[in-house]
Coordinates of C-alpha atoms in Angstrom, one line a residue:
M7 CA 116.8 210.0 187.9
A8 CA 119.3 213.0 187.6
V9 CA 118.2 213.2 184.0
A10 CA 114.7 213.2 184.5
A11 CA 115.1 215.8 187.2
L12 CA 117.1 218.1 184.8
S13 CA 114.6 217.6 182.2
A14 CA 111.5 218.5 184.4
G15 CA 113.6 221.4 185.8
L16 CA 114.1 222.7 182.4
G17 CA 110.2 222.4 181.8
A18 CA 109.5 224.4 184.8
L19 CA 112.0 227.1 183.8
V20 CA 110.6 227.1 180.3
V21 CA 106.8 227.6 181.5
T22 CA 107.8 230.0 184.2
G23 CA 109.7 232.0 181.8
S24 CA 107.0 232.1 179.0
E25 CA 104.9 233.4 181.6
A26 CA 107.3 236.0 182.9
A27 CA 107.8 236.9 178.9
Q28 CA 104.1 237.5 178.6
R29 CA 104.1 240.0 181.5
I30 CA 106.9 241.6 180.2
V31 CA 105.3 242.0 177.0
E32 CA 102.1 243.2 178.5
L33 CA 103.9 245.9 180.5
G34 CA 105.3 247.5 177.0
R35 CA 103.2 250.4 175.8
R36 CA 103.4 249.2 172.2
T37 CA 103.7 245.4 172.5
G38 CA 101.1 245.2 175.2
E39 CA 98.6 246.5 172.8
S40 CA 99.8 244.5 169.9
A41 CA 97.4 241.8 168.4
T42 CA 100.5 240.2 166.6
V43 CA 102.7 239.9 169.8
A44 CA 99.7 238.4 171.6
A45 CA 99.7 235.7 169.1
I46 CA 103.3 235.3 168.9
L47 CA 103.8 234.5 172.8
P48 CA 101.7 231.2 173.0
V49 CA 103.3 230.1 170.1
V50 CA 107.1 230.9 171.3
A51 CA 106.0 229.4 174.9
W52 CA 104.8 226.1 173.3
V53 CA 108.1 225.9 171.1
F54 CA 110.3 226.1 174.0
I55 CA 108.3 223.4 176.0
A56 CA 108.3 221.2 172.9
I57 CA 112.0 221.6 172.6
A58 CA 112.5 220.9 176.6
L59 CA 110.3 217.6 176.2
Y60 CA 112.2 216.6 173.1
V61 CA 115.6 217.2 174.6
S62 CA 114.4 215.2 177.7
A63 CA 113.3 212.3 175.5
V64 CA 116.5 212.0 173.6
V65 CA 118.7 212.1 176.6
A66 CA 116.6 209.7 178.8
S67 CA 116.3 207.2 175.9
N68 CA 120.4 207.7 175.0
T69 CA 121.1 207.0 178.6
C70 CA 119.0 204.2 179.2
A71 CA 120.5 202.4 175.9
T72 CA 124.0 203.0 177.4
V73 CA 122.9 201.6 180.7
I74 CA 121.5 198.7 179.4
A75 CA 124.5 198.1 177.0
G76 CA 126.6 197.8 180.0
Q77 CA 124.3 195.4 181.9
T78 CA 124.1 193.1 178.8
R79 CA 126.5 190.4 180.3
S80 CA 124.3 190.7 183.9
L81 CA 120.9 190.6 182.2
A82 CA 122.1 187.6 179.9
L83 CA 123.3 185.8 183.2
Q84 CA 119.8 186.2 184.6
R85 CA 118.4 184.4 181.6
V86 CA 121.0 181.8 182.4
L87 CA 119.4 181.4 185.8
G88 CA 115.8 181.2 184.4
A89 CA 114.7 184.8 184.0
T90 CA 112.6 185.5 181.0
G91 CA 113.2 188.6 178.6
V92 CA 109.6 189.9 179.4
Q93 CA 110.6 189.8 183.2
L94 CA 113.6 191.5 182.6
R95 CA 111.9 194.2 180.6
R96 CA 109.3 194.9 183.1
Q97 CA 111.9 195.1 185.7
V98 CA 113.9 197.7 183.4
T99 CA 110.4 199.4 182.7
G100 CA 109.9 199.6 186.6
V101 CA 113.1 201.4 187.1
G102 CA 112.4 204.0 184.4
L103 CA 108.9 204.7 186.0
T104 CA 110.6 205.0 189.5
C105 CA 113.3 207.5 188.3
G106 CA 110.9 209.4 186.1
V107 CA 108.4 210.1 188.8
L108 CA 110.8 210.9 191.5
G109 CA 113.2 212.9 189.1
A110 CA 110.2 214.8 187.7
L111 CA 108.7 216.1 191.0
V112 CA 112.5 217.1 192.2
G113 CA 112.9 219.0 189.0
V114 CA 109.7 220.7 188.7
V115 CA 110.1 222.1 192.4
A116 CA 113.6 223.1 191.9
G117 CA 113.1 224.4 188.5
T118 CA 110.3 226.5 189.7
V119 CA 112.4 227.9 192.7
V120 CA 115.5 228.6 190.5
A121 CA 113.3 230.3 187.8
N122 CA 111.5 232.8 190.3
G123 CA 115.0 233.4 192.2
V124 CA 116.6 234.4 188.9
L125 CA 113.8 236.7 188.1
A126 CA 114.0 238.2 191.6
L127 CA 117.5 239.0 190.8
A128 CA 116.9 240.3 187.5
A129 CA 114.4 242.5 188.9
A130 CA 116.7 243.7 191.7
T131 CA 119.7 244.7 189.0
S132 CA 117.1 246.6 187.0
V133 CA 117.8 243.8 184.1
L134 CA 114.1 242.9 183.9
P135 CA 111.0 244.6 185.4
P136 CA 109.7 243.1 189.1
L137 CA 107.2 240.5 188.1
G138 CA 106.5 238.9 191.4
W139 CA 106.4 235.1 192.4
L140 CA 105.1 233.0 189.2
L141 CA 103.6 229.5 189.8
P142 CA 102.4 228.6 186.3
P143 CA 99.5 225.9 186.3
A144 CA 101.5 224.1 183.3
S145 CA 104.2 222.8 185.7
G146 CA 102.1 220.1 186.7
P147 CA 101.5 218.5 183.3
I148 CA 105.4 219.1 182.8
A149 CA 106.0 216.6 185.5
A150 CA 103.6 214.0 184.3
L151 CA 104.9 214.4 180.8
V152 CA 108.5 214.0 181.8
A153 CA 107.8 211.1 184.0
A154 CA 105.9 209.4 180.9
I155 CA 108.9 210.1 178.6
T156 CA 111.4 208.5 180.7
T157 CA 109.3 205.5 181.4
I158 CA 108.6 205.1 177.8
A159 CA 112.2 205.7 176.9
F160 CA 113.3 202.9 179.3
R161 CA 110.5 200.6 177.7
I162 CA 111.7 201.3 174.2
G163 CA 115.5 201.2 175.3
S164 CA 114.9 197.7 176.8
R165 CA 113.6 196.1 173.9
D166 CA 116.9 194.6 173.2
V167 CA 116.4 192.8 176.5
L168 CA 114.1 190.4 174.7
T169 CA 116.7 189.2 172.2
I170 CA 119.7 188.7 174.7
P171 CA 120.7 185.1 174.4
P172 CA 121.9 183.6 177.7
L173 CA 125.3 182.7 176.0
R174 CA 126.0 186.7 175.8
A175 CA 126.8 186.4 179.8
L176 CA 130.1 184.5 178.6
D177 CA 130.8 187.2 176.3
A178 CA 132.7 190.4 177.3
A179 CA 131.2 192.4 174.5
V180 CA 128.4 194.8 175.5
E181 CA 127.6 196.2 171.8
P182 CA 126.5 194.3 168.8
L183 CA 129.2 193.4 166.5
P184 CA 129.7 195.4 163.2
G185 CA 127.5 194.0 160.6
E186 CA 124.9 192.5 163.1
A187 CA 122.5 195.4 163.3
P188 CA 120.8 195.9 160.1
T189 CA 121.6 199.2 158.2
R190 CA 119.5 199.4 155.0
T191 CA 116.1 199.7 157.1
R192 CA 117.5 202.6 159.2
S193 CA 119.1 204.4 156.6
V194 CA 115.6 204.4 154.6
V195 CA 113.7 205.4 157.7
A196 CA 116.4 208.0 158.5
V197 CA 116.2 209.6 155.1
V198 CA 112.3 209.6 154.8
F199 CA 112.4 211.6 158.4
F200 CA 114.9 214.2 157.1
L201 CA 113.4 214.9 153.9
A202 CA 109.9 215.1 155.4
G203 CA 111.2 217.5 158.0
A204 CA 113.3 219.6 155.3
A205 CA 109.9 219.8 153.4
G206 CA 108.0 220.7 156.3
I207 CA 110.6 223.5 156.8
G208 CA 110.2 224.8 153.3
V209 CA 106.4 225.0 153.7
A210 CA 106.9 226.7 156.9
F211 CA 109.2 229.4 155.1
V212 CA 106.6 229.8 152.7
L213 CA 103.7 230.4 155.2
G214 CA 105.9 232.4 157.5
A215 CA 105.1 235.7 155.6
T216 CA 101.3 235.3 156.2
T217 CA 100.8 233.6 159.7
V218 CA 102.9 233.2 162.8
G219 CA 101.7 229.7 163.3
A220 CA 104.0 228.8 160.6
L221 CA 106.7 228.8 163.7
L222 CA 105.1 225.6 165.2
L223 CA 105.3 223.9 161.9
A224 CA 109.1 224.7 161.6
V225 CA 109.8 223.6 164.8
T226 CA 107.9 220.3 164.4
S227 CA 109.6 219.8 161.1
G228 CA 113.0 220.8 162.5
A229 CA 112.3 218.0 165.3
V230 CA 111.5 215.3 162.7
S231 CA 114.4 216.1 160.5
F232 CA 116.6 216.1 163.4
T233 CA 115.4 212.7 164.5
G234 CA 116.3 211.6 161.1
V235 CA 120.0 212.6 161.9
V236 CA 119.7 210.8 165.3
I237 CA 118.3 207.6 163.6
A238 CA 121.0 207.7 161.1
S239 CA 123.9 208.4 163.4
P240 CA 125.2 204.7 163.8
V241 CA 125.3 204.7 159.9
L242 CA 126.6 208.3 159.1
L243 CA 129.3 207.9 161.8
P244 CA 131.2 204.9 160.4
A245 CA 131.5 206.7 156.9
V246 CA 133.1 209.8 158.7
L247 CA 135.3 207.5 160.8
R248 CA 136.8 206.0 157.8
L249 CA 137.8 209.1 156.7
A250 CA 139.3 209.5 159.9
V251 CA 141.3 206.4 159.8
S252 CA 142.7 207.3 156.5
A253 CA 143.5 210.6 157.5
T254 CA 145.4 209.6 160.6
A255 CA 147.2 206.5 159.2
H256 CA 150.5 208.1 160.4
S257 CA 149.7 208.4 164.0
V258 CA 149.3 204.9 165.8
I259 CA 147.1 206.5 168.7
A260 CA 144.8 208.7 166.5
S261 CA 144.2 205.8 163.9
M262 CA 143.6 203.3 167.0
A263 CA 141.0 205.8 168.4
A264 CA 139.1 206.0 164.9
R265 CA 139.2 202.4 164.4
N266 CA 137.9 201.7 168.2
S267 CA 134.8 204.2 167.4
L268 CA 134.5 202.7 164.1
R269 CA 134.4 199.1 165.7
A270 CA 131.2 200.1 167.9
P271 CA 129.2 202.5 166.0
R272 CA 126.2 202.4 168.2
R273 CA 128.4 203.3 171.1
T274 CA 130.0 206.2 169.3
A275 CA 126.5 207.4 168.0
R276 CA 125.3 207.4 171.9
A277 CA 128.3 209.6 172.8
T278 CA 128.0 211.7 169.8
V279 CA 124.2 212.6 169.7
G280 CA 123.9 214.3 173.0
L281 CA 126.6 216.6 172.1
V282 CA 125.1 217.4 168.7
I283 CA 121.9 218.4 170.5
A284 CA 123.7 220.8 172.7
V285 CA 125.6 222.4 169.8
T286 CA 122.6 222.4 167.7
L287 CA 120.5 223.9 170.4
M288 CA 123.1 226.7 171.0
S289 CA 123.5 227.4 167.3
T290 CA 119.9 227.5 166.6
F291 CA 118.9 230.0 169.3
S292 CA 122.3 232.2 168.5
V293 CA 121.5 232.3 164.8
G294 CA 117.7 232.8 165.4
F295 CA 118.4 235.8 167.8
A296 CA 120.7 237.2 165.8
T297 CA 118.5 237.0 162.5
Y298 CA 115.6 238.1 164.3
A299 CA 117.6 241.2 165.7
T300 CA 119.0 242.0 162.2
M301 CA 115.4 241.9 160.8
L302 CA 113.8 244.0 163.4
Q303 CA 116.5 246.7 163.2
R304 CA 115.6 246.8 159.4
Q305 CA 112.0 247.1 160.3
A306 CA 112.4 249.7 162.8
A307 CA 114.7 251.8 160.6
A308 CA 111.7 251.4 157.9
D309 CA 108.9 252.4 160.4
P310 CA 110.6 253.9 163.5
V311 CA 107.2 255.1 165.0
Y312 CA 105.8 251.6 165.0
Y313 CA 108.8 250.1 166.3
R314 CA 109.9 252.5 169.0
D315 CA 109.2 250.6 171.9
I316 CA 109.5 247.2 170.9
Q317 CA 113.5 247.0 170.8
T318 CA 113.4 247.3 174.7
Q319 CA 111.1 244.3 175.3
F320 CA 113.0 242.3 172.4
D321 CA 116.4 243.0 174.7
Q322 CA 114.6 241.8 177.9
L323 CA 113.1 238.9 176.1
A324 CA 116.6 237.9 174.4
V325 CA 118.3 238.1 177.9
M326 CA 115.7 235.7 179.3
F327 CA 115.3 233.0 176.5
A328 CA 119.1 233.1 176.4
G329 CA 119.1 231.7 180.0
L330 CA 116.5 229.0 178.8
V331 CA 118.8 228.0 175.9
G332 CA 121.5 227.6 178.5
A333 CA 119.5 225.6 180.6
A334 CA 118.6 223.2 177.7
G335 CA 122.2 223.1 176.9
I336 CA 123.2 222.0 180.3
I337 CA 120.8 219.2 180.2
A338 CA 122.0 217.9 177.0
A339 CA 125.6 218.2 178.1
A340 CA 124.7 216.3 181.3
G341 CA 123.5 213.7 179.0
V342 CA 126.8 213.7 177.4
V343 CA 128.8 213.4 180.6
A344 CA 126.4 210.6 181.7
V345 CA 126.8 208.5 178.5
T346 CA 130.4 209.2 178.0
A347 CA 131.4 208.2 181.7
L348 CA 129.2 205.1 181.4
T349 CA 130.7 204.1 178.3
I350 CA 134.6 204.4 179.3
A351 CA 133.6 202.7 182.7
Q352 CA 131.9 199.8 180.6
R353 CA 135.2 199.4 178.6
S354 CA 137.5 198.6 181.7
R355 CA 138.2 195.1 180.3
E356 CA 139.0 196.3 177.0
L357 CA 141.2 198.9 178.2
G358 CA 142.8 196.4 180.8
L359 CA 143.8 194.3 177.7
L360 CA 145.6 196.9 176.2
R361 CA 147.5 197.3 179.1
V362 CA 148.1 193.3 179.4
V363 CA 149.7 193.8 175.9
G364 CA 152.0 196.5 176.7
A365 CA 150.1 199.7 176.3
T366 CA 151.1 202.5 179.1
T367 CA 148.4 204.5 181.2
R368 CA 149.5 207.5 179.4
Q369 CA 148.9 205.9 176.1
I370 CA 145.6 204.6 177.0
R371 CA 144.4 207.9 178.6
S372 CA 145.7 209.5 175.0
L373 CA 143.6 207.1 173.2
V374 CA 140.4 208.0 174.9
L375 CA 141.0 211.8 174.5
V376 CA 141.4 211.3 170.9
E377 CA 138.5 209.6 170.5
T378 CA 136.6 212.2 172.7
A379 CA 138.3 214.8 170.4
M380 CA 137.1 212.9 167.3
T381 CA 133.5 212.9 168.7
I382 CA 133.7 216.8 169.7
A383 CA 134.8 217.4 166.0
I384 CA 132.0 215.6 164.4
A385 CA 129.3 217.1 166.9
V386 CA 130.3 220.7 166.5
V387 CA 130.4 220.8 162.7
L388 CA 127.1 218.9 162.5
G389 CA 125.5 221.0 165.1
V390 CA 126.5 224.2 163.8
V391 CA 125.4 223.4 160.3
L392 CA 121.8 222.2 161.5
G393 CA 121.7 225.1 164.0
T394 CA 122.3 227.8 161.5
A395 CA 119.6 226.2 159.1
Y396 CA 117.1 226.0 162.1
G397 CA 117.6 229.3 163.6
W398 CA 117.3 231.1 160.2
A399 CA 114.1 229.5 159.5
G400 CA 112.8 229.8 163.0
A401 CA 113.5 233.7 162.9
Y402 CA 111.6 234.2 159.6
T403 CA 108.7 232.1 160.5
L404 CA 108.2 234.0 163.7
L405 CA 108.8 237.7 162.2
G406 CA 108.0 237.1 158.6
A407 CA 104.1 238.1 159.3
T408 CA 105.1 241.0 161.0
N409 CA 104.7 244.8 159.9
G410 CA 107.5 245.3 157.3
A411 CA 109.4 242.1 157.4
V412 CA 112.0 241.3 154.7
L413 CA 113.5 238.1 154.1
V414 CA 117.3 238.1 155.1
G415 CA 120.0 235.5 155.3
P416 CA 121.0 233.9 158.4
T417 CA 123.2 235.9 160.7
V418 CA 125.7 233.8 162.6
P419 CA 127.2 235.7 165.7
A420 CA 131.3 235.8 165.7
W421 CA 131.4 234.5 169.1
L422 CA 129.0 231.4 168.4
L423 CA 132.2 229.2 167.4
V424 CA 134.2 230.0 170.0
V425 CA 131.7 229.4 172.7
V426 CA 130.5 226.3 171.0
L427 CA 134.2 225.1 170.6
A428 CA 135.0 225.8 174.4
G429 CA 131.7 224.3 175.5
A430 CA 132.0 221.1 173.5
A431 CA 135.6 220.6 174.3
G432 CA 134.9 221.4 178.2
T433 CA 132.1 218.8 178.2
G434 CA 133.9 216.1 176.5
L435 CA 136.9 216.4 178.4
A436 CA 135.0 216.4 181.7
A437 CA 133.1 213.5 180.7
A438 CA 136.2 211.6 179.7
L439 CA 139.3 212.3 181.8
G440 CA 137.8 211.1 185.4
P441 CA 136.5 207.6 184.0
A442 CA 139.6 207.2 181.9
A443 CA 141.7 207.6 185.1
R444 CA 139.6 205.3 186.9
A445 CA 139.6 202.6 184.2
V446 CA 143.8 202.6 184.3
R447 CA 144.1 203.1 187.8
G448 CA 144.3 199.4 188.9
T449 CA 146.5 196.5 187.6
P450 CA 145.7 195.0 184.3
V451 CA 144.7 191.8 185.7
A452 CA 142.0 193.7 187.9
A453 CA 140.8 195.8 184.8
L454 CA 140.3 192.2 182.9
R455 CA 138.0 191.2 185.9
G456 CA 135.8 194.3 185.7

């Protein structure tokens, strides 16, 4: 429910911010009269709305899959007592519907209030012009979409309920064993998605020199290619983790952490994907705005009369959209915290067994932290690479059709890696430390009963 509320809150922030951006541009002497800017604004608004909904769908689906993985034994026990897979799936879907509706309502109200409060504060400090109270009509559809996405995510995530055999009630494992899940079909589908998205971005790059609408194609294609990465994560991560196993052979804790992650690739993928989303979002918009600023400066130098008032509006919009990006990152980070905490809590029996065979609480904490550090490293590298490519493509497809636009290379801000590393490390450690401490707090026998 919290994830749905955050997702709806982001949607409310986005639509309120988009309406505020339109008013800011209308107040500008040059931008208010520009037909190109008038065409760009709705496109940018839909881009942010699409990103908000995409993040909501991935985080909700990820959280649902983690919850169901932790309830495998309980659901299998209900099968032993006579419940059918269809009944259990209907039950899980009903929970998703309730969480989606309540979370969406709370999120939209809270997001609208927060957005207007921030805009009022920005106006009071002269960061933005006074815009008055904004209540976008699109907030209602956003709430309905988030509720629907959450319900569908639970429905899709509950498909494994139908395949849970009753005997799994006696099994301590909550994840498929290595080799049980088919990887060839997943790999093929992932490659198709990624290549189709990459091709779409290439086409958008070409069209970006003639039409602002190419940005929508670029964003859609980016979402398709990123979906390919998400689908491939349970296959890609084991390959990376095998390298980690080889590189950490001299360290018992690090080698064990890599092997644990390798033993449950789906679990590791769920813990990694949310962080990849957060890093990719931050990198995309940081690189996109920096590249956009570089292109705008060159255009202004070539035609200072035409662009004399546009820089001011760009600075105001950059401040506001940076806030929206931060909100999207918070939602993705919340998903990381939820999934990581649930995952570690579900491993209480596994961690208890380690204590039975002689591992100390300090060693177990170190094990969990090293696993989290590996996840952070993979997410940061993959997210920065993807975000740089997406941000560069987005900047050019948005500005390529404007007066005097020239293609430039991606501009990567110097502070980006520092912020990404600090944020990812803080999120990962915050998600892991608490559950790890709780998992080793009791006696080994109590942990085995968990």
